[in-house]
Amino acid sequence: MENAKEKYIEDLKVIRSMMDRSGRFISLSGMAGVIAGCIALLCAYLAYELVYEGQEYFSYRQFSATRSELLLLLALGTSAILSSLGAGYWLTRRKAKQNGQSVWGSESKQFMASFFPALITGGLLVLILLAKGFLGLVAPLCLLFYGLALVNASKYTLKETRGLGVIEIILGLLGIYFIGYGLAFWALGFGLAHIGYGIYMHLKYDA
Amino acid sequence: MKSIIEDLNKAFENKVRLGVMSILVVNEFKDFNSLKELLQVTDGNLASHIKSLEKLEYVDVEKKFVDRKPRTEYRVTEQGRLAFKKHIAAIEKLLK
């Protein structure tokens, strides 16, 4: 009888692991979140130095940028996104291997198909706004669309991403309301929230 | 005790069949290669276990062409879902 019990405990483990692994892409790495957060903080600092040079730290700030400063900002943002994605991909691939999941399997495709539409829409919108000169909206809208993408994709990956998404959405809306403090909210959302959630998820799933 | 053992389903004694059912009850459908990758089994092994689930009418098979390549999709039937639920309930009762 005891043997039979052990077999069925083993069976329940198989059932749970298969349900988890087949429905969700569970190999997202927490460390990737921490790295992305650090990159974001560094970029926010560089952007701050670039844009708000000579203005006071915590008061309303006027944002004015010349064309070359704008291009520099764009390059900064793009390299932040690319290096975060690169680190994320590398760490996630490593974790996927441990989980016996494929980075390009049907679970990750489901995840990406629900993650990228909102993100790409937001990216294009931000580029249009930049071109039209609505600079103040750029940082909060990045947060808003990133949050929407996360909430939408959370049903296909670790469920904690939903909470992170909601935080990004709230910060995005606050950033629009308190326009002029966009970069501070951006640093909170992409920097601190990522680091916090990354550490939490690393401890919960990776350790 | 007896009734619990009767509720345990012989069809799900095998790990591969158990895995296939677990995957299919939480996904609308899965194709053959995804199942193979998730369960880490050989083609022949998976095919024979799926065949037996098919015979019991626990899974439905749909063959279609995607980009002119054949693809076989599997989904769980209502009957299969019920049988699987009953099996899990029996395991839980047994372990209590």
PDB file of N, CA and C in Angstrom, chain A residues 55-154:
ATOM      1  N   GLN A  55      19.294  71.819 -14.114  1.00  0.00           N
ATOM      2  CA  GLN A  55      18.022  72.127 -13.485  1.00  0.00           C
ATOM      3  C   GLN A  55      17.937  71.423 -12.143  1.00  0.00           C
ATOM      4  N   GLU A  56      16.981  71.886 -11.336  1.00  0.00           N
ATOM      5  CA  GLU A  56      16.873  71.301 -10.006  1.00  0.00           C
ATOM      6  C   GLU A  56      16.339  69.882 -10.043  1.00  0.00           C
ATOM      7  N   TYR A  57      16.712  69.083  -9.048  1.00  0.00           N
ATOM      8  CA  TYR A  57      16.412  67.656  -9.092  1.00  0.00           C
ATOM      9  C   TYR A  57      14.943  67.311  -9.009  1.00  0.00           C
ATOM     10  N   PHE A  58      14.259  67.790  -7.950  1.00  0.00           N
ATOM     11  CA  PHE A  58      12.931  67.252  -7.695  1.00  0.00           C
ATOM     12  C   PHE A  58      11.801  68.241  -7.953  1.00  0.00           C
ATOM     13  N   SER A  59      12.046  69.213  -8.759  1.00  0.00           N
ATOM     14  CA  SER A  59      10.955  70.110  -9.086  1.00  0.00           C
ATOM     15  C   SER A  59      10.512  69.840 -10.523  1.00  0.00           C
ATOM     16  N   TYR A  60       9.464  70.538 -10.923  1.00  0.00           N
ATOM     17  CA  TYR A  60       8.988  70.388 -12.288  1.00  0.00           C
ATOM     18  C   TYR A  60      10.107  70.759 -13.253  1.00  0.00           C
ATOM     19  N   ARG A  61      10.270  69.952 -14.257  1.00  0.00           N
ATOM     20  CA  ARG A  61      11.393  70.243 -15.131  1.00  0.00           C
ATOM     21  C   ARG A  61      10.934  70.465 -16.550  1.00  0.00           C
ATOM     22  N   GLN A  62      11.558  71.429 -17.120  1.00  0.00           N
ATOM     23  CA  GLN A  62      11.251  71.660 -18.513  1.00  0.00           C
ATOM     24  C   GLN A  62      12.161  70.803 -19.352  1.00  0.00           C
ATOM     25  N   PHE A  63      11.545  70.288 -20.358  1.00  0.00           N
ATOM     26  CA  PHE A  63      12.303  69.375 -21.174  1.00  0.00           C
ATOM     27  C   PHE A  63      12.534  70.044 -22.509  1.00  0.00           C
ATOM     28  N   SER A  64      13.755  70.319 -22.764  1.00  0.00           N
ATOM     29  CA  SER A  64      14.032  70.825 -24.098  1.00  0.00           C
ATOM     30  C   SER A  64      15.244  70.078 -24.627  1.00  0.00           C
ATOM     31  N   ALA A  65      15.170  69.711 -25.837  1.00  0.00           N
ATOM     32  CA  ALA A  65      16.280  68.948 -26.398  1.00  0.00           C
ATOM     33  C   ALA A  65      16.534  69.395 -27.818  1.00  0.00           C
ATOM     34  N   THR A  66      17.774  69.487 -28.124  1.00  0.00           N
ATOM     35  CA  THR A  66      18.101  69.770 -29.506  1.00  0.00           C
ATOM     36  C   THR A  66      18.018  68.477 -30.303  1.00  0.00           C
ATOM     37  N   ARG A  67      18.128  68.614 -31.597  1.00  0.00           N
ATOM     38  CA  ARG A  67      18.001  67.450 -32.450  1.00  0.00           C
ATOM     39  C   ARG A  67      19.062  66.388 -32.126  1.00  0.00           C
ATOM     40  N   SER A  68      20.282  66.842 -31.877  1.00  0.00           N
ATOM     41  CA  SER A  68      21.343  65.868 -31.627  1.00  0.00           C
ATOM     42  C   SER A  68      21.168  65.204 -30.259  1.00  0.00           C
ATOM     43  N   GLU A  69      20.644  65.980 -29.294  1.00  0.00           N
ATOM     44  CA  GLU A  69      20.362  65.382 -27.984  1.00  0.00           C
ATOM     45  C   GLU A  69      19.270  64.327 -28.101  1.00  0.00           C
ATOM     46  N   LEU A  70      18.299  64.635 -28.933  1.00  0.00           N
ATOM     47  CA  LEU A  70      17.190  63.717 -29.132  1.00  0.00           C
ATOM     48  C   LEU A  70      17.686  62.398 -29.725  1.00  0.00           C
ATOM     49  N   LEU A  71      18.552  62.518 -30.714  1.00  0.00           N
ATOM     50  CA  LEU A  71      19.103  61.309 -31.341  1.00  0.00           C
ATOM     51  C   LEU A  71      19.900  60.501 -30.329  1.00  0.00           C
ATOM     52  N   LEU A  72      20.628  61.225 -29.484  1.00  0.00           N
ATOM     53  CA  LEU A  72      21.416  60.558 -28.451  1.00  0.00           C
ATOM     54  C   LEU A  72      20.495  59.794 -27.485  1.00  0.00           C
ATOM     55  N   LEU A  73      19.395  60.450 -27.125  1.00  0.00           N
ATOM     56  CA  LEU A  73      18.406  59.804 -26.243  1.00  0.00           C
ATOM     57  C   LEU A  73      17.837  58.554 -26.883  1.00  0.00           C
ATOM     58  N   LEU A  74      17.532  58.685 -28.165  1.00  0.00           N
ATOM     59  CA  LEU A  74      16.961  57.566 -28.902  1.00  0.00           C
ATOM     60  C   LEU A  74      17.944  56.400 -28.925  1.00  0.00           C
ATOM     61  N   ALA A  75      19.227  56.739 -29.154  1.00  0.00           N
ATOM     62  CA  ALA A  75      20.265  55.701 -29.186  1.00  0.00           C
ATOM     63  C   ALA A  75      20.402  55.056 -27.807  1.00  0.00           C
ATOM     64  N   LEU A  76      20.311  55.889 -26.783  1.00  0.00           N
ATOM     65  CA  LEU A  76      20.402  55.398 -25.401  1.00  0.00           C
ATOM     66  C   LEU A  76      19.269  54.415 -25.111  1.00  0.00           C
ATOM     67  N   GLY A  77      18.049  54.839 -25.454  1.00  0.00           N
ATOM     68  CA  GLY A  77      16.874  53.992 -25.219  1.00  0.00           C
ATOM     69  C   GLY A  77      16.977  52.687 -25.982  1.00  0.00           C
ATOM     70  N   THR A  78      17.367  52.784 -27.253  1.00  0.00           N
ATOM     71  CA  THR A  78      17.455  51.579 -28.073  1.00  0.00           C
ATOM     72  C   THR A  78      18.500  50.623 -27.523  1.00  0.00           C
ATOM     73  N   SER A  79      19.652  51.156 -27.108  1.00  0.00           N
ATOM     74  CA  SER A  79      20.676  50.241 -26.597  1.00  0.00           C
ATOM     75  C   SER A  79      20.248  49.643 -25.264  1.00  0.00           C
ATOM     76  N   ALA A  80      19.459  50.402 -24.479  1.00  0.00           N
ATOM     77  CA  ALA A  80      18.947  49.839 -23.222  1.00  0.00           C
ATOM     78  C   ALA A  80      18.027  48.661 -23.507  1.00  0.00           C
ATOM     79  N   ILE A  81      17.104  48.858 -24.482  1.00  0.00           N
ATOM     80  CA  ILE A  81      16.169  47.787 -24.810  1.00  0.00           C
ATOM     81  C   ILE A  81      16.913  46.564 -25.339  1.00  0.00           C
ATOM     82  N   LEU A  82      17.859  46.817 -26.262  1.00  0.00           N
ATOM     83  CA  LEU A  82      18.562  45.691 -26.879  1.00  0.00           C
ATOM     84  C   LEU A  82      19.414  44.926 -25.871  1.00  0.00           C
ATOM     85  N   SER A  83      20.115  45.657 -24.986  1.00  0.00           N
ATOM     86  CA  SER A  83      20.964  44.935 -24.035  1.00  0.00           C
ATOM     87  C   SER A  83      20.112  44.190 -23.011  1.00  0.00           C
ATOM     88  N   SER A  84      18.955  44.772 -22.634  1.00  0.00           N
ATOM     89  CA  SER A  84      18.061  44.060 -21.709  1.00  0.00           C
ATOM     90  C   SER A  84      17.506  42.800 -22.345  1.00  0.00           C
ATOM     91  N   LEU A  85      17.046  42.942 -23.608  1.00  0.00           N
ATOM     92  CA  LEU A  85      16.509  41.775 -24.306  1.00  0.00           C
ATOM     93  C   LEU A  85      17.584  40.709 -24.475  1.00  0.00           C
ATOM     94  N   GLY A  86      18.803  41.153 -24.797  1.00  0.00           N
ATOM     95  CA  GLY A  86      19.910  40.216 -24.995  1.00  0.00           C
ATOM     96  C   GLY A  86      20.203  39.433 -23.731  1.00  0.00           C
ATOM     97  N   ALA A  87      20.333  40.157 -22.611  1.00  0.00           N
ATOM     98  CA  ALA A  87      20.602  39.491 -21.330  1.00  0.00           C
ATOM     99  C   ALA A  87      19.434  38.581 -20.970  1.00  0.00           C
ATOM    100  N   GLY A  88      18.214  39.079 -21.208  1.00  0.00           N
ATOM    101  CA  GLY A  88      17.021  38.292 -20.911  1.00  0.00           C
ATOM    102  C   GLY A  88      16.985  37.013 -21.718  1.00  0.00           C
ATOM    103  N   TYR A  89      17.290  37.122 -22.995  1.00  0.00           N
ATOM    104  CA  TYR A  89      17.261  35.952 -23.863  1.00  0.00           C
ATOM    105  C   TYR A  89      18.282  34.915 -23.409  1.00  0.00           C
ATOM    106  N   TRP A  90      19.490  35.383 -23.109  1.00  0.00           N
ATOM    107  CA  TRP A  90      20.567  34.473 -22.718  1.00  0.00           C
ATOM    108  C   TRP A  90      20.231  33.717 -21.433  1.00  0.00           C
ATOM    109  N   LEU A  91      19.770  34.468 -20.417  1.00  0.00           N
ATOM    110  CA  LEU A  91      19.449  33.841 -19.126  1.00  0.00           C
ATOM    111  C   LEU A  91      18.237  32.933 -19.236  1.00  0.00           C
ATOM    112  N   THR A  92      17.259  33.378 -20.052  1.00  0.00           N
ATOM    113  CA  THR A  92      16.044  32.587 -20.203  1.00  0.00           C
ATOM    114  C   THR A  92      16.330  31.277 -20.930  1.00  0.00           C
ATOM    115  N   ARG A  93      17.231  31.363 -21.910  1.00  0.00           N
ATOM    116  CA  ARG A  93      17.577  30.144 -22.637  1.00  0.00           C
ATOM    117  C   ARG A  93      18.227  29.132 -21.698  1.00  0.00           C
ATOM    118  N   ARG A  94      19.075  29.663 -20.812  1.00  0.00           N
ATOM    119  CA  ARG A  94      19.750  28.787 -19.858  1.00  0.00           C
ATOM    120  C   ARG A  94      18.732  28.095 -18.950  1.00  0.00           C
ATOM    121  N   LYS A  95      17.755  28.904 -18.501  1.00  0.00           N
ATOM    122  CA  LYS A  95      16.764  28.347 -17.591  1.00  0.00           C
ATOM    123  C   LYS A  95      15.835  27.372 -18.312  1.00  0.00           C
ATOM    124  N   ALA A  96      15.509  27.709 -19.574  1.00  0.00           N
ATOM    125  CA  ALA A  96      14.641  26.828 -20.356  1.00  0.00           C
ATOM    126  C   ALA A  96      15.283  25.457 -20.486  1.00  0.00           C
ATOM    127  N   LYS A  97      16.593  25.447 -20.683  1.00  0.00           N
ATOM    128  CA  LYS A  97      17.300  24.175 -20.818  1.00  0.00           C
ATOM    129  C   LYS A  97      17.137  23.349 -19.544  1.00  0.00           C
ATOM    130  N   GLN A  98      17.252  24.014 -18.397  1.00  0.00           N
ATOM    131  CA  GLN A  98      17.080  23.293 -17.123  1.00  0.00           C
ATOM    132  C   GLN A  98      15.665  22.756 -16.986  1.00  0.00           C
ATOM    133  N   ASN A  99      14.693  23.535 -17.465  1.00  0.00           N
ATOM    134  CA  ASN A  99      13.293  23.135 -17.324  1.00  0.00           C
ATOM    135  C   ASN A  99      12.855  22.151 -18.391  1.00  0.00           C
ATOM    136  N   GLY A 100      13.738  21.872 -19.349  1.00  0.00           N
ATOM    137  CA  GLY A 100      13.347  21.006 -20.451  1.00  0.00           C
ATOM    138  C   GLY A 100      12.326  21.667 -21.351  1.00  0.00           C
ATOM    139  N   GLN A 101      12.353  23.009 -21.388  1.00  0.00           N
ATOM    140  CA  GLN A 101      11.430  23.743 -22.234  1.00  0.00           C
ATOM    141  C   GLN A 101      12.237  24.355 -23.374  1.00  0.00           C
ATOM    142  N   SER A 102      11.608  24.587 -24.502  1.00  0.00           N
ATOM    143  CA  SER A 102      12.352  25.185 -25.596  1.00  0.00           C
ATOM    144  C   SER A 102      12.046  26.687 -25.661  1.00  0.00           C
ATOM    145  N   VAL A 103      13.112  27.487 -25.947  1.00  0.00           N
ATOM    146  CA  VAL A 103      12.884  28.939 -26.023  1.00  0.00           C
ATOM    147  C   VAL A 103      11.968  29.275 -27.186  1.00  0.00           C
ATOM    148  N   TRP A 104      11.980  28.408 -28.209  1.00  0.00           N
ATOM    149  CA  TRP A 104      11.116  28.665 -29.365  1.00  0.00           C
ATOM    150  C   TRP A 104       9.999  27.628 -29.463  1.00  0.00           C
ATOM    151  N   GLY A 105       9.614  27.061 -28.333  1.00  0.00           N
ATOM    152  CA  GLY A 105       8.529  26.081 -28.329  1.00  0.00           C
ATOM    153  C   GLY A 105       7.174  26.758 -28.407  1.00  0.00           C
ATOM    154  N   SER A 106       6.115  25.940 -28.403  1.00  0.00           N
ATOM    155  CA  SER A 106       4.783  26.518 -28.590  1.00  0.00           C
ATOM    156  C   SER A 106       4.402  27.394 -27.388  1.00  0.00           C
ATOM    157  N   GLU A 107       4.956  27.095 -26.172  1.00  0.00           N
ATOM    158  CA  GLU A 107       4.596  27.903 -25.004  1.00  0.00           C
ATOM    159  C   GLU A 107       5.178  29.311 -25.132  1.00  0.00           C
ATOM    160  N   SER A 108       6.453  29.377 -25.562  1.00  0.00           N
ATOM    161  CA  SER A 108       7.061  30.703 -25.662  1.00  0.00           C
ATOM    162  C   SER A 108       6.455  31.486 -26.823  1.00  0.00           C
ATOM    163  N   LYS A 109       6.036  30.770 -27.875  1.00  0.00           N
ATOM    164  CA  LYS A 109       5.407  31.472 -28.998  1.00  0.00           C
ATOM    165  C   LYS A 109       4.078  32.090 -28.568  1.00  0.00           C
ATOM    166  N   GLN A 110       3.322  31.314 -27.783  1.00  0.00           N
ATOM    167  CA  GLN A 110       2.066  31.835 -27.234  1.00  0.00           C
ATOM    168  C   GLN A 110       2.334  33.089 -26.409  1.00  0.00           C
ATOM    169  N   PHE A 111       3.376  32.987 -25.573  1.00  0.00           N
ATOM    170  CA  PHE A 111       3.738  34.103 -24.715  1.00  0.00           C
ATOM    171  C   PHE A 111       4.100  35.327 -25.560  1.00  0.00           C
ATOM    172  N   MET A 112       4.968  35.124 -26.553  1.00  0.00           N
ATOM    173  CA  MET A 112       5.412  36.266 -27.360  1.00  0.00           C
ATOM    174  C   MET A 112       4.276  36.852 -28.184  1.00  0.00           C
ATOM    175  N   ALA A 113       3.393  35.967 -28.679  1.00  0.00           N
ATOM    176  CA  ALA A 113       2.279  36.457 -29.487  1.00  0.00           C
ATOM    177  C   ALA A 113       1.332  37.327 -28.672  1.00  0.00           C
ATOM    178  N   SER A 114       1.301  37.113 -27.353  1.00  0.00           N
ATOM    179  CA  SER A 114       0.423  37.956 -26.541  1.00  0.00           C
ATOM    180  C   SER A 114       1.182  39.128 -25.922  1.00  0.00           C
ATOM    181  N   PHE A 115       2.505  39.078 -25.983  1.00  0.00           N
ATOM    182  CA  PHE A 115       3.317  40.129 -25.366  1.00  0.00           C
ATOM    183  C   PHE A 115       3.640  41.254 -26.353  1.00  0.00           C
ATOM    184  N   PHE A 116       4.038  40.874 -27.572  1.00  0.00           N
ATOM    185  CA  PHE A 116       4.597  41.883 -28.468  1.00  0.00           C
ATOM    186  C   PHE A 116       3.610  42.832 -29.150  1.00  0.00           C
ATOM    187  N   PRO A 117       2.356  42.423 -29.450  1.00  0.00           N
ATOM    188  CA  PRO A 117       1.474  43.397 -30.126  1.00  0.00           C
ATOM    189  C   PRO A 117       1.351  44.735 -29.388  1.00  0.00           C
ATOM    190  N   ALA A 118       1.059  44.682 -28.082  1.00  0.00           N
ATOM    191  CA  ALA A 118       0.911  45.934 -27.321  1.00  0.00           C
ATOM    192  C   ALA A 118       2.249  46.668 -27.254  1.00  0.00           C
ATOM    193  N   LEU A 119       3.331  45.905 -27.090  1.00  0.00           N
ATOM    194  CA  LEU A 119       4.639  46.528 -26.939  1.00  0.00           C
ATOM    195  C   LEU A 119       5.070  47.254 -28.218  1.00  0.00           C
ATOM    196  N   ILE A 120       4.856  46.604 -29.352  1.00  0.00           N
ATOM    197  CA  ILE A 120       5.258  47.205 -30.621  1.00  0.00           C
ATOM    198  C   ILE A 120       4.385  48.420 -30.936  1.00  0.00           C
ATOM    199  N   THR A 121       3.074  48.286 -30.655  1.00  0.00           N
ATOM    200  CA  THR A 121       2.180  49.435 -30.836  1.00  0.00           C
ATOM    201  C   THR A 121       2.688  50.625 -30.036  1.00  0.00           C
ATOM    202  N   GLY A 122       3.022  50.369 -28.766  1.00  0.00           N
ATOM    203  CA  GLY A 122       3.525  51.439 -27.912  1.00  0.00           C
ATOM    204  C   GLY A 122       4.814  52.030 -28.453  1.00  0.00           C
ATOM    205  N   GLY A 123       5.708  51.173 -28.909  1.00  0.00           N
ATOM    206  CA  GLY A 123       6.984  51.635 -29.449  1.00  0.00           C
ATOM    207  C   GLY A 123       6.790  52.557 -30.640  1.00  0.00           C
ATOM    208  N   LEU A 124       5.887  52.141 -31.546  1.00  0.00           N
ATOM    209  CA  LEU A 124       5.639  52.964 -32.734  1.00  0.00           C
ATOM    210  C   LEU A 124       4.983  54.288 -32.354  1.00  0.00           C
ATOM    211  N   LEU A 125       4.038  54.233 -31.436  1.00  0.00           N
ATOM    212  CA  LEU A 125       3.366  55.449 -30.972  1.00  0.00           C
ATOM    213  C   LEU A 125       4.390  56.430 -30.397  1.00  0.00           C
ATOM    214  N   VAL A 126       5.314  55.894 -29.598  1.00  0.00           N
ATOM    215  CA  VAL A 126       6.326  56.733 -28.974  1.00  0.00           C
ATOM    216  C   VAL A 126       7.225  57.384 -30.042  1.00  0.00           C
ATOM    217  N   LEU A 127       7.565  56.614 -31.072  1.00  0.00           N
ATOM    218  CA  LEU A 127       8.379  57.179 -32.147  1.00  0.00           C
ATOM    219  C   LEU A 127       7.634  58.310 -32.855  1.00  0.00           C
ATOM    220  N   ILE A 128       6.325  58.103 -33.088  1.00  0.00           N
ATOM    221  CA  ILE A 128       5.525  59.139 -33.745  1.00  0.00           C
ATOM    222  C   ILE A 128       5.489  60.404 -32.888  1.00  0.00           C
ATOM    223  N   LEU A 129       5.257  60.206 -31.579  1.00  0.00           N
ATOM    224  CA  LEU A 129       5.197  61.348 -30.667  1.00  0.00           C
ATOM    225  C   LEU A 129       6.530  62.093 -30.634  1.00  0.00           C
ATOM    226  N   LEU A 130       7.622  61.320 -30.631  1.00  0.00           N
ATOM    227  CA  LEU A 130       8.952  61.945 -30.657  1.00  0.00           C
ATOM    228  C   LEU A 130       9.101  62.821 -31.892  1.00  0.00           C
ATOM    229  N   ALA A 131       8.666  62.261 -33.027  1.00  0.00           N
ATOM    230  CA  ALA A 131       8.803  62.990 -34.287  1.00  0.00           C
ATOM    231  C   ALA A 131       7.957  64.257 -34.278  1.00  0.00           C
ATOM    232  N   LYS A 132       6.807  64.206 -33.571  1.00  0.00           N
ATOM    233  CA  LYS A 132       5.920  65.360 -33.538  1.00  0.00           C
ATOM    234  C   LYS A 132       6.258  66.322 -32.400  1.00  0.00           C
ATOM    235  N   GLY A 133       7.211  65.924 -31.560  1.00  0.00           N
ATOM    236  CA  GLY A 133       7.652  66.822 -30.503  1.00  0.00           C
ATOM    237  C   GLY A 133       6.949  66.710 -29.176  1.00  0.00           C
ATOM    238  N   PHE A 134       6.117  65.681 -28.986  1.00  0.00           N
ATOM    239  CA  PHE A 134       5.463  65.506 -27.685  1.00  0.00           C
ATOM    240  C   PHE A 134       6.361  64.709 -26.742  1.00  0.00           C
ATOM    241  N   LEU A 135       7.426  65.321 -26.291  1.00  0.00           N
ATOM    242  CA  LEU A 135       8.453  64.577 -25.577  1.00  0.00           C
ATOM    243  C   LEU A 135       8.002  64.112 -24.198  1.00  0.00           C
ATOM    244  N   GLY A 136       7.195  64.933 -23.534  1.00  0.00           N
ATOM    245  CA  GLY A 136       6.801  64.623 -22.164  1.00  0.00           C
ATOM    246  C   GLY A 136       6.005  63.338 -22.035  1.00  0.00           C
ATOM    247  N   LEU A 137       5.315  62.939 -23.118  1.00  0.00           N
ATOM    248  CA  LEU A 137       4.475  61.746 -23.058  1.00  0.00           C
ATOM    249  C   LEU A 137       5.256  60.460 -23.261  1.00  0.00           C
ATOM    250  N   VAL A 138       6.486  60.594 -23.732  1.00  0.00           N
ATOM    251  CA  VAL A 138       7.228  59.411 -24.152  1.00  0.00           C
ATOM    252  C   VAL A 138       7.466  58.429 -23.004  1.00  0.00           C
ATOM    253  N   ALA A 139       8.042  58.920 -21.899  1.00  0.00           N
ATOM    254  CA  ALA A 139       8.375  58.005 -20.799  1.00  0.00           C
ATOM    255  C   ALA A 139       7.141  57.329 -20.201  1.00  0.00           C
ATOM    256  N   PRO A 140       6.070  58.107 -19.864  1.00  0.00           N
ATOM    257  CA  PRO A 140       4.904  57.427 -19.296  1.00  0.00           C
ATOM    258  C   PRO A 140       4.227  56.457 -20.260  1.00  0.00           C
ATOM    259  N   LEU A 141       4.220  56.784 -21.550  1.00  0.00           N
ATOM    260  CA  LEU A 141       3.568  55.867 -22.487  1.00  0.00           C
ATOM    261  C   LEU A 141       4.362  54.575 -22.642  1.00  0.00           C
ATOM    262  N   CYS A 142       5.698  54.661 -22.535  1.00  0.00           N
ATOM    263  CA  CYS A 142       6.517  53.437 -22.527  1.00  0.00           C
ATOM    264  C   CYS A 142       6.047  52.523 -21.399  1.00  0.00           C
ATOM    265  N   LEU A 143       5.876  53.112 -20.211  1.00  0.00           N
ATOM    266  CA  LEU A 143       5.437  52.338 -19.041  1.00  0.00           C
ATOM    267  C   LEU A 143       4.063  51.731 -19.270  1.00  0.00           C
ATOM    268  N   LEU A 144       3.159  52.559 -19.778  1.00  0.00           N
ATOM    269  CA  LEU A 144       1.776  52.143 -19.960  1.00  0.00           C
ATOM    270  C   LEU A 144       1.671  50.946 -20.910  1.00  0.00           C
ATOM    271  N   PHE A 145       2.306  51.051 -22.062  1.00  0.00           N
ATOM    272  CA  PHE A 145       2.182  49.972 -23.042  1.00  0.00           C
ATOM    273  C   PHE A 145       2.948  48.723 -22.611  1.00  0.00           C
ATOM    274  N   TYR A 146       4.072  48.926 -21.940  1.00  0.00           N
ATOM    275  CA  TYR A 146       4.814  47.780 -21.429  1.00  0.00           C
ATOM    276  C   TYR A 146       3.963  47.040 -20.386  1.00  0.00           C
ATOM    277  N   GLY A 147       3.290  47.816 -19.526  1.00  0.00           N
ATOM    278  CA  GLY A 147       2.413  47.207 -18.524  1.00  0.00           C
ATOM    279  C   GLY A 147       1.280  46.435 -19.163  1.00  0.00           C
ATOM    280  N   LEU A 148       0.648  47.021 -20.190  1.00  0.00           N
ATOM    281  CA  LEU A 148      -0.449  46.338 -20.872  1.00  0.00           C
ATOM    282  C   LEU A 148       0.040  45.050 -21.513  1.00  0.00           C
ATOM    283  N   ALA A 149       1.239  45.106 -22.122  1.00  0.00           N
ATOM    284  CA  ALA A 149       1.797  43.908 -22.753  1.00  0.00           C
ATOM    285  C   ALA A 149       2.017  42.814 -21.708  1.00  0.00           C
ATOM    286  N   LEU A 150       2.527  43.198 -20.550  1.00  0.00           N
ATOM    287  CA  LEU A 150       2.788  42.211 -19.483  1.00  0.00           C
ATOM    288  C   LEU A 150       1.502  41.584 -18.967  1.00  0.00           C
ATOM    289  N   VAL A 151       0.501  42.436 -18.702  1.00  0.00           N
ATOM    290  CA  VAL A 151      -0.765  41.907 -18.183  1.00  0.00           C
ATOM    291  C   VAL A 151      -1.371  40.934 -19.194  1.00  0.00           C
ATOM    292  N   ASN A 152      -1.310  41.314 -20.455  1.00  0.00           N
ATOM    293  CA  ASN A 152      -1.885  40.470 -21.496  1.00  0.00           C
ATOM    294  C   ASN A 152      -1.151  39.140 -21.620  1.00  0.00           C
ATOM    295  N   ALA A 153       0.172  39.163 -21.463  1.00  0.00           N
ATOM    296  CA  ALA A 153       0.960  37.943 -21.659  1.00  0.00           C
ATOM    297  C   ALA A 153       1.059  37.103 -20.403  1.00  0.00           C
ATOM    298  N   SER A 154       0.601  37.658 -19.266  1.00  0.00           N
ATOM    299  CA  SER A 154       0.848  36.966 -17.998  1.00  0.00           C
ATOM    300  C   SER A 154       0.144  35.610 -17.924  1.00  0.00           C
TER     301      SER A 154
END
